[in-house]
PDB file of C-alpha atoms in Angstrom:
ATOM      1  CA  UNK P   1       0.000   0.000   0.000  1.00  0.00           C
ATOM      2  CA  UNK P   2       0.780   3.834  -0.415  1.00  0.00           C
ATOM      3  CA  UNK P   3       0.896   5.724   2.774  1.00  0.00           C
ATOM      4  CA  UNK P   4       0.381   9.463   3.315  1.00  0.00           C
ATOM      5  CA  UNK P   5       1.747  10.330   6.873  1.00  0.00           C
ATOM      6  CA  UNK P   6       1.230  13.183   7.016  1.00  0.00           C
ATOM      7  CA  UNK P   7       0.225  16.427   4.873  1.00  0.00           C
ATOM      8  CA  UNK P   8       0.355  19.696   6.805  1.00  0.00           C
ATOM      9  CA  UNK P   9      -1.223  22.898   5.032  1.00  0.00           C
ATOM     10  CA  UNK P  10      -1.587  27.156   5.795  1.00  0.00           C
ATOM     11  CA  UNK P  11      -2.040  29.902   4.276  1.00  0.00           C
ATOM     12  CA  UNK P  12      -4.517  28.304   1.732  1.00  0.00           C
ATOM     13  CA  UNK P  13      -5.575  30.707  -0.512  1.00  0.00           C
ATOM     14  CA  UNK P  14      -8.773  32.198   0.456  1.00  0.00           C
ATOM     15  CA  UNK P  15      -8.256  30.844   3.874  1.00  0.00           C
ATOM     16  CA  UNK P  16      -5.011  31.717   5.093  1.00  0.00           C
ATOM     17  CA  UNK P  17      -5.903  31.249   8.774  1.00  0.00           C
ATOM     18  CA  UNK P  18      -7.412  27.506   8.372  1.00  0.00           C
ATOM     19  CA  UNK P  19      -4.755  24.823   9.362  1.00  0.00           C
ATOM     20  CA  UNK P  20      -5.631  21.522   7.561  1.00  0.00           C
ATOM     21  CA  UNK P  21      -3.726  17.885   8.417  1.00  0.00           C
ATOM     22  CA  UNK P  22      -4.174  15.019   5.988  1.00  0.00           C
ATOM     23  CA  UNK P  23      -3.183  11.222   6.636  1.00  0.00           C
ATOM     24  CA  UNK P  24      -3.890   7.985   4.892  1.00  0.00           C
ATOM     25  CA  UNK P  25      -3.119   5.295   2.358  1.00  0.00           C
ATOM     26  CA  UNK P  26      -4.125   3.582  -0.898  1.00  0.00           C
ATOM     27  CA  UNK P  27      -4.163   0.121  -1.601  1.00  0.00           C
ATOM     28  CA  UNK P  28      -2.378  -0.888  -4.850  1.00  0.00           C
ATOM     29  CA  UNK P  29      -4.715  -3.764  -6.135  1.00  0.00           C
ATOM     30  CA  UNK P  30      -8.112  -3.545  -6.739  1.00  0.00           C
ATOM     31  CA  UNK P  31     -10.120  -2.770  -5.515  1.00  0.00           C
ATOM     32  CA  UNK P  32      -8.064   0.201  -4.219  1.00  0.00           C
ATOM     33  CA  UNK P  33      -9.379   0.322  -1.187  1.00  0.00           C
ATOM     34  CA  UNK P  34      -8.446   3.586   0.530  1.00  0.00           C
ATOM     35  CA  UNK P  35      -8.264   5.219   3.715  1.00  0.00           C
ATOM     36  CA  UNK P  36      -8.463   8.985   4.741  1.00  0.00           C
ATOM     37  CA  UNK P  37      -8.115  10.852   7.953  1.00  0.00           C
ATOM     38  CA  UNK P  38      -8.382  14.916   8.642  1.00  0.00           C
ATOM     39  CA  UNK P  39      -8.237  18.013  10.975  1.00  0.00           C
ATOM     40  CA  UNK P  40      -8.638  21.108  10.596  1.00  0.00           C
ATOM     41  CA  UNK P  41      -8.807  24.293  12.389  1.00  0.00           C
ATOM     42  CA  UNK P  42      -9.912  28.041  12.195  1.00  0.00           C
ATOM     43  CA  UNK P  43     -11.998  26.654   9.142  1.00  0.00           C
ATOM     44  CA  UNK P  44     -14.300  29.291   7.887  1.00  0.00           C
ATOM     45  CA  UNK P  45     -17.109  27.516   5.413  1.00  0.00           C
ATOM     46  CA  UNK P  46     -17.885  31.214   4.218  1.00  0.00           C
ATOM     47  CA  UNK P  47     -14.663  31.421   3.018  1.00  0.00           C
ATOM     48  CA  UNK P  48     -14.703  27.869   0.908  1.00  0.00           C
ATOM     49  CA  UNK P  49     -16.081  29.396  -2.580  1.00  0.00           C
ATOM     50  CA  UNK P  50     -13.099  32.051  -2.680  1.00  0.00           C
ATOM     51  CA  UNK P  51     -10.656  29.308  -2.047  1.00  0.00           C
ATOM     52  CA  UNK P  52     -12.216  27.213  -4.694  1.00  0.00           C
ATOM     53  CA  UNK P  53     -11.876  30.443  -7.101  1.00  0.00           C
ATOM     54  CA  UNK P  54      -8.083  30.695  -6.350  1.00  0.00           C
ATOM     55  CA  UNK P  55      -7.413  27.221  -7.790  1.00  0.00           C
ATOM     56  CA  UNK P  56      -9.782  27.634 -10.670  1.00  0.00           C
ATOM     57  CA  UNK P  57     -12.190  25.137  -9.733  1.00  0.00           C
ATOM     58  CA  UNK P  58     -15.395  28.466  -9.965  1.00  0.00           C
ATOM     59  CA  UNK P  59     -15.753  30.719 -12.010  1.00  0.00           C
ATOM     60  CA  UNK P  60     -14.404  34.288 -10.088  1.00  0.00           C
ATOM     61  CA  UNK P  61     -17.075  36.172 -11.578  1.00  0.00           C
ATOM     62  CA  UNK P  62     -20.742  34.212 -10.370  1.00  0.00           C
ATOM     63  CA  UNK P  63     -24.282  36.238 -11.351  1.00  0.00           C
ATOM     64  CA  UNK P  64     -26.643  36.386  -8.577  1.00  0.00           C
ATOM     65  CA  UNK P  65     -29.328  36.375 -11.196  1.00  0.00           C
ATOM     66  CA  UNK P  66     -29.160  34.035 -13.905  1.00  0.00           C
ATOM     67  CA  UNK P  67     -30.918  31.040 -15.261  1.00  0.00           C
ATOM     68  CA  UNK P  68     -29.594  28.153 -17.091  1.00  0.00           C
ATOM     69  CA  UNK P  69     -26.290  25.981 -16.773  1.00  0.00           C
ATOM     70  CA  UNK P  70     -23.934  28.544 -15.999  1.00  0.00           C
ATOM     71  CA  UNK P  71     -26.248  29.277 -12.585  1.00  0.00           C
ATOM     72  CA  UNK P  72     -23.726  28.959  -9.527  1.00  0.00           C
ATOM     73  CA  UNK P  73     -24.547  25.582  -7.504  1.00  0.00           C
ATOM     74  CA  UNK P  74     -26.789  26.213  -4.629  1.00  0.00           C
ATOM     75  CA  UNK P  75     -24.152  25.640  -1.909  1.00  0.00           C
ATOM     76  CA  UNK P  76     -22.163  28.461  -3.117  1.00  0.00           C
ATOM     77  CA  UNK P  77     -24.833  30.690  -1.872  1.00  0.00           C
ATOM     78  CA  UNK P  78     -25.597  28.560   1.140  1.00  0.00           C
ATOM     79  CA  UNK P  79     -21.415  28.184   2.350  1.00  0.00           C
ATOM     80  CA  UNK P  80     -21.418  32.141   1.862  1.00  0.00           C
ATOM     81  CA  UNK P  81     -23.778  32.532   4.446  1.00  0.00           C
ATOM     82  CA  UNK P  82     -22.156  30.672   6.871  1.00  0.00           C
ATOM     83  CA  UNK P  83     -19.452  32.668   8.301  1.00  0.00           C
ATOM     84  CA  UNK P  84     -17.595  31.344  11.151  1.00  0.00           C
ATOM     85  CA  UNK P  85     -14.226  29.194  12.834  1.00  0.00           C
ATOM     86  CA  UNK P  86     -14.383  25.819  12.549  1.00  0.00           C
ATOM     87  CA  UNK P  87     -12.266  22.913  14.046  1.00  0.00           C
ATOM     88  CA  UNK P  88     -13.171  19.142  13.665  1.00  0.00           C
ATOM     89  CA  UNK P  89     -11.715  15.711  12.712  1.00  0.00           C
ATOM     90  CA  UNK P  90     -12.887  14.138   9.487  1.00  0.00           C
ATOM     91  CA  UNK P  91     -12.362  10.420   8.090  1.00  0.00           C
ATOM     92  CA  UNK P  92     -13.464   8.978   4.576  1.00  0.00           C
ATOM     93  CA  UNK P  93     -12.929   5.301   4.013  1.00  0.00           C
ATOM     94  CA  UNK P  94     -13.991   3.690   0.529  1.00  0.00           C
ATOM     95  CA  UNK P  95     -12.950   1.390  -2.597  1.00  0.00           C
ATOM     96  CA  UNK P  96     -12.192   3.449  -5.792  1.00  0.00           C
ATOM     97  CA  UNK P  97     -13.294   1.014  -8.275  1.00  0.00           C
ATOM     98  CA  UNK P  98     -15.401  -1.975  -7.764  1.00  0.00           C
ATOM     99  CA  UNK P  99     -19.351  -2.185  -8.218  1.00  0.00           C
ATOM    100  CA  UNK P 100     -21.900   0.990  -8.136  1.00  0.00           C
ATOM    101  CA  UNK P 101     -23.135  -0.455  -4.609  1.00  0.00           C
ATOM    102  CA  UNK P 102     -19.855  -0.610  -3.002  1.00  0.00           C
ATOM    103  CA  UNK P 103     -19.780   1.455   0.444  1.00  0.00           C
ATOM    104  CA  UNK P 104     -18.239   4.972   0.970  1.00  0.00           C
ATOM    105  CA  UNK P 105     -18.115   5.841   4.583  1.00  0.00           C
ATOM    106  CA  UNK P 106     -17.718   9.130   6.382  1.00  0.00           C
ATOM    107  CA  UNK P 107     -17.267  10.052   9.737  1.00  0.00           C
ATOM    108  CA  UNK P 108     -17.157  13.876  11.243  1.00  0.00           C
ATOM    109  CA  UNK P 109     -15.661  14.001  14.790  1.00  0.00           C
ATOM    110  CA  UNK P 110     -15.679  16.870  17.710  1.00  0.00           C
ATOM    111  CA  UNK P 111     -16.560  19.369  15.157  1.00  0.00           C
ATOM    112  CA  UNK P 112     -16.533  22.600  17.662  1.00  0.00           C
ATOM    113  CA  UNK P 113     -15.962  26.642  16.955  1.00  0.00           C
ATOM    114  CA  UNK P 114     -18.406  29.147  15.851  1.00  0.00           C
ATOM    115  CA  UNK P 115     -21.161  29.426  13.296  1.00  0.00           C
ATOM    116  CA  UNK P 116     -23.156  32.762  12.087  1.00  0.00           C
ATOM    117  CA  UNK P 117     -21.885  34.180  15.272  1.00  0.00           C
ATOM    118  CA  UNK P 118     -23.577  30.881  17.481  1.00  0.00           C
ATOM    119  CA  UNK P 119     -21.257  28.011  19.067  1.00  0.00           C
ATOM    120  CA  UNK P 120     -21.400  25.090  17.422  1.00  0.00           C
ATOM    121  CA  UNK P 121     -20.868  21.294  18.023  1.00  0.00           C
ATOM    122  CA  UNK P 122     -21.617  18.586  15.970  1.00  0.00           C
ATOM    123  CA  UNK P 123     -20.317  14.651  15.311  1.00  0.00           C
ATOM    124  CA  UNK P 124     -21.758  12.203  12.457  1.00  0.00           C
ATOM    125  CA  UNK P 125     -21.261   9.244  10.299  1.00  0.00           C
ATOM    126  CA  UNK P 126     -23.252   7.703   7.604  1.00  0.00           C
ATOM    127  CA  UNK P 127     -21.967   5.193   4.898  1.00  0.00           C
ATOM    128  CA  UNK P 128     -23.015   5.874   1.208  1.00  0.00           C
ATOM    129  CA  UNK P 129     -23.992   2.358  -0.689  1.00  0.00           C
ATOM    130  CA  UNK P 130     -24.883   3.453  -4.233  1.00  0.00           C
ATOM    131  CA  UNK P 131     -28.324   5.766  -3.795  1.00  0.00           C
ATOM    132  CA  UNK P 132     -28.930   4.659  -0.122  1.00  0.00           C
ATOM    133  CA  UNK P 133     -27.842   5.834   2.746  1.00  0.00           C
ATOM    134  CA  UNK P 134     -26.808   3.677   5.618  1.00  0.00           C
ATOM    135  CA  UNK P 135     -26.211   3.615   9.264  1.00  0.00           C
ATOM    136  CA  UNK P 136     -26.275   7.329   9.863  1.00  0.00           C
ATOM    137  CA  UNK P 137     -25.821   9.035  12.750  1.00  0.00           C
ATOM    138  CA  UNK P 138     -25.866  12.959  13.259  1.00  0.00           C
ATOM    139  CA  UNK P 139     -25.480  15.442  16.269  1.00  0.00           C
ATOM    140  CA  UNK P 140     -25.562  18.832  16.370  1.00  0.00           C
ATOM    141  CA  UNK P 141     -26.100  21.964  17.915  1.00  0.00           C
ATOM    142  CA  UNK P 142     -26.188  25.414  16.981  1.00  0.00           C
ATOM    143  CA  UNK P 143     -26.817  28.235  19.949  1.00  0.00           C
ATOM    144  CA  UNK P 144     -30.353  27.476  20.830  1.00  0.00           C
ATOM    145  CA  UNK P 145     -31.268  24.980  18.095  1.00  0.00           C
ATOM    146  CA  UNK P 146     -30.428  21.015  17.989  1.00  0.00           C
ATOM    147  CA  UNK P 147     -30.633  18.617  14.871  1.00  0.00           C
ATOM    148  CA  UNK P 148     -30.260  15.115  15.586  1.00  0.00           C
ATOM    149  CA  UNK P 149     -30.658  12.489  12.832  1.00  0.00           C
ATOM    150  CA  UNK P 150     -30.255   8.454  12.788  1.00  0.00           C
ATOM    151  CA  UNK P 151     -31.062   5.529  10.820  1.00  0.00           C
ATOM    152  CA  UNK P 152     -30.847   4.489   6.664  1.00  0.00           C
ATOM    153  CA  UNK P 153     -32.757   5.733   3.798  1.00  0.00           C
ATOM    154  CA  UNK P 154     -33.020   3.961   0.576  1.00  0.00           C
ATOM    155  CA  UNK P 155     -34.403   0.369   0.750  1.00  0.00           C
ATOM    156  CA  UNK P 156     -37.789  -0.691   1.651  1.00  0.00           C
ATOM    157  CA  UNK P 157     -36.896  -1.686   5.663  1.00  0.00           C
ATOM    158  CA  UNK P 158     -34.881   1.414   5.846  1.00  0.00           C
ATOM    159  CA  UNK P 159     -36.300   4.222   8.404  1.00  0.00           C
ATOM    160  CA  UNK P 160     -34.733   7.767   9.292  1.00  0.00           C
ATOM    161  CA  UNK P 161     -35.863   9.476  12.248  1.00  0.00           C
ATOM    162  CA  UNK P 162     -35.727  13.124  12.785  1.00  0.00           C
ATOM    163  CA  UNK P 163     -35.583  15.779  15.791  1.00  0.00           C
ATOM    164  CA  UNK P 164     -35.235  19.383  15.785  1.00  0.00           C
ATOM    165  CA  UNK P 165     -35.248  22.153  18.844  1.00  0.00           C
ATOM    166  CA  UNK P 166     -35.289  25.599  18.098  1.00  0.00           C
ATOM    167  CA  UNK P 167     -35.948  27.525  21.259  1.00  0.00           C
ATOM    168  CA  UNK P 168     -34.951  31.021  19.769  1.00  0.00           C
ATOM    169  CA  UNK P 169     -35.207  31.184  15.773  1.00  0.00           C
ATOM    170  CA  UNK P 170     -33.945  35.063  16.381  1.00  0.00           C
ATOM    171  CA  UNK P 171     -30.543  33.561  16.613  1.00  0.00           C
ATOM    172  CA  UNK P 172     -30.691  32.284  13.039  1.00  0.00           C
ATOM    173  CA  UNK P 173     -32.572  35.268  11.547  1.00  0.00           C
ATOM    174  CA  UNK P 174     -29.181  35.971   9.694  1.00  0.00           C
ATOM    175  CA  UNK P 175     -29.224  32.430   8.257  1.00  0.00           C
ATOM    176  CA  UNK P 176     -32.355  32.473   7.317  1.00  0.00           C
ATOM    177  CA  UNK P 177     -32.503  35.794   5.733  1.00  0.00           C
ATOM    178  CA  UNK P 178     -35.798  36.667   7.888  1.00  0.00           C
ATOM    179  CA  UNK P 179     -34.765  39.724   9.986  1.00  0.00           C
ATOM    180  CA  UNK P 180     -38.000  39.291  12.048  1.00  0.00           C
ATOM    181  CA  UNK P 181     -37.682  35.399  12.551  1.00  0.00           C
ATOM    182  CA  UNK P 182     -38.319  34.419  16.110  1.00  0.00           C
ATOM    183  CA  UNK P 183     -40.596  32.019  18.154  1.00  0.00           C
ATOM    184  CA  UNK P 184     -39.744  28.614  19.093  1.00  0.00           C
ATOM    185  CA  UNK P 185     -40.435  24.985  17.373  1.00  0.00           C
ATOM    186  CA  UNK P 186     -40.383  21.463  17.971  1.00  0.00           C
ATOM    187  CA  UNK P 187     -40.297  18.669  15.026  1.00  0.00           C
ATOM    188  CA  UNK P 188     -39.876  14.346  15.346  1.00  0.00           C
ATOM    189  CA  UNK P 189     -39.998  12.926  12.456  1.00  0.00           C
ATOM    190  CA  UNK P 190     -39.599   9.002  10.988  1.00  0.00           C
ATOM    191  CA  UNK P 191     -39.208   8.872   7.079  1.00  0.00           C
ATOM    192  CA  UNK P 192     -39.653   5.586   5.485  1.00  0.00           C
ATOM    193  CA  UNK P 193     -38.543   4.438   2.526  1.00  0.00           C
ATOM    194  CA  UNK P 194     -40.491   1.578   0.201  1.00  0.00           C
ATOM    195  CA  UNK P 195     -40.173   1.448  -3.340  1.00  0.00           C
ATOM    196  CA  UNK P 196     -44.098   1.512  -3.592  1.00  0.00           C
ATOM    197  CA  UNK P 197     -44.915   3.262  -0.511  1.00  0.00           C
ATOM    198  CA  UNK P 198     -42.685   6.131   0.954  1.00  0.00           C
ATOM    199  CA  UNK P 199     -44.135   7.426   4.237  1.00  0.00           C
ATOM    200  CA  UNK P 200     -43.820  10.295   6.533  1.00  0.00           C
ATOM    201  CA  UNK P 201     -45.124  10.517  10.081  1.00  0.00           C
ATOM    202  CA  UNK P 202     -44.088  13.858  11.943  1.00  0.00           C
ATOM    203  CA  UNK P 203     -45.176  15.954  14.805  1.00  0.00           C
ATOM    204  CA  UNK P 204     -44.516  19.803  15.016  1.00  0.00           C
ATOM    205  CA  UNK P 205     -45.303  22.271  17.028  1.00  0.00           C
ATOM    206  CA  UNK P 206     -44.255  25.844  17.055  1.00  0.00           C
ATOM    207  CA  UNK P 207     -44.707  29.319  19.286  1.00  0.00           C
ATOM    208  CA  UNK P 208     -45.067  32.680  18.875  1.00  0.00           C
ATOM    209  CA  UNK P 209     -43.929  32.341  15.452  1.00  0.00           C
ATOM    210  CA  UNK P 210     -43.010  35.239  13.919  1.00  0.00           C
ATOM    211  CA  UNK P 211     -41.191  36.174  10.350  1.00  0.00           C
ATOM    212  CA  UNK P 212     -43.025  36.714   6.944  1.00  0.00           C
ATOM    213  CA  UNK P 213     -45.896  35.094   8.740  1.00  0.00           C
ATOM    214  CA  UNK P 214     -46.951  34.772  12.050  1.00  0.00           C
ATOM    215  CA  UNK P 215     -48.400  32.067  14.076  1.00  0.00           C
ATOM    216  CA  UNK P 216     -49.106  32.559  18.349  1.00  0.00           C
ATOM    217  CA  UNK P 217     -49.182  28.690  18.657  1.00  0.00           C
ATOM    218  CA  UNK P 218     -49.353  25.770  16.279  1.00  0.00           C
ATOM    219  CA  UNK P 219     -49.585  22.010  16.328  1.00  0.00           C
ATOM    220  CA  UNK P 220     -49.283  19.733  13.278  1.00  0.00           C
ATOM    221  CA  UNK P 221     -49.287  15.856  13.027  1.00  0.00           C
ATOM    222  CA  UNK P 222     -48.957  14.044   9.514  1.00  0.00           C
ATOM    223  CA  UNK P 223     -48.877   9.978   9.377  1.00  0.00           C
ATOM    224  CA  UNK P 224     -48.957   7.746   6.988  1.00  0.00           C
ATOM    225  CA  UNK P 225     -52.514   5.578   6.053  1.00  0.00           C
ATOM    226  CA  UNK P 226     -52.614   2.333   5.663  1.00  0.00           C
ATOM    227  CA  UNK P 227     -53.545   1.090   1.948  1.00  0.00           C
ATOM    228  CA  UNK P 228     -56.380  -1.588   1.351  1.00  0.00           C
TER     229      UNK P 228
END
């Protein structure tokens, strides 16, 4: 096998504060199974795009307003809101030729820093097996909101199950792009995936809603029926 030790980089273009370590290593026979481990600090997602202009991989001059191919991707706009300091482990483990099924697996470790302005922590995994997605597991927290995910999507046993707490949606007003956005809510949710039946059961509830529209209290609850 090839083996990376170790790969130290700063003052990336575009993010000359950021500190990135690489390690790994590459199997020589197929299927070329390889191995890759990461950390990084004083990461700043908002500053991604710019970085990607430097080495030519966008275009340095992106319309806000156009329609058709040469439209920026959407999570040019989204990293560019997302101004913060980031610091985290990251691992990617996968075979680079073999079938269209064969598993990719990531894994996101003691992600901490600052986000928008908020603190941040998250961790997560998930393996990729062709369209599905298996044996996921996510954490994280944002200032006064919480995102938890878990489970597989893709095959007709698979379930994912979903939980969100937002206790102040003023703090992510900025995200949003809703200067008024505040209230609270609350959302569990299981999404199931069947070839011939997708469901969605969830529960939400949300207070003193406020934004482009506003809602004192609220209570939803959607579940799936049962075909005859």
């Amino acid at each position: 096998s090839l083996t990376l030790e170790r790969l130290r980089l700063q003052g990336v273009p575009g993010m000359e504060a950021a500190t990135i370590e690489l390690s790994g290593d590459l199997g020589l026979r197929a299927p070329y199974p390889a191995r890759v481990q990461g950390s990084f600090t004083q990461l700043d997602p908002a500053r991604i795009p710019i970085t990607l202009e430097r080495f030519g991989l966008l275009p340095a001059e992106r319309p806000t307003a156009r329609i058709g191919k040469d439209e920026p991707p959407a999570w040019v706009d989204t990293l560019a809101r997302l101004p913060g300091s980031l610091a985290g482990q990251l691992s990617v483990v996968a075979e680079l030729i073999g079938p269209p099924d064969r598993p990719l697996r990531v894994g996101l470790q003691a992600l901490s820093g600052t986000l928008v302005g908020l603190p941040v922590q998250a961790t997560g995994r998930t393996s990729l097996i062709g369209a599905r997605i298996d044996d996921s597991l996510l954490e994280l927290s944002l200032g006064r909101t919480s995102v938890s995910a878990k489970g597989a999507f893709g095959r007709a046993e698979d379930a994912l199950s979903l939980k969100l707490r937002a206790t102040d949606l003023s703090q992510l007003a900025s995200l949003i792009g809703d200067a008024r956005l505040a209230g609270a809510v609350e959302l569990d949710g299981t999404i199931r995936c069947s070839p011939d039946a997708p469901s969605l059961h969830v529960t939400a509830s949300a207070k003193d809603l406020q934004g482009r529209a506003s809602l004192r209290c609220v209570k939803l609850c959607l579940r799936p029926t049962q075909r005859r």
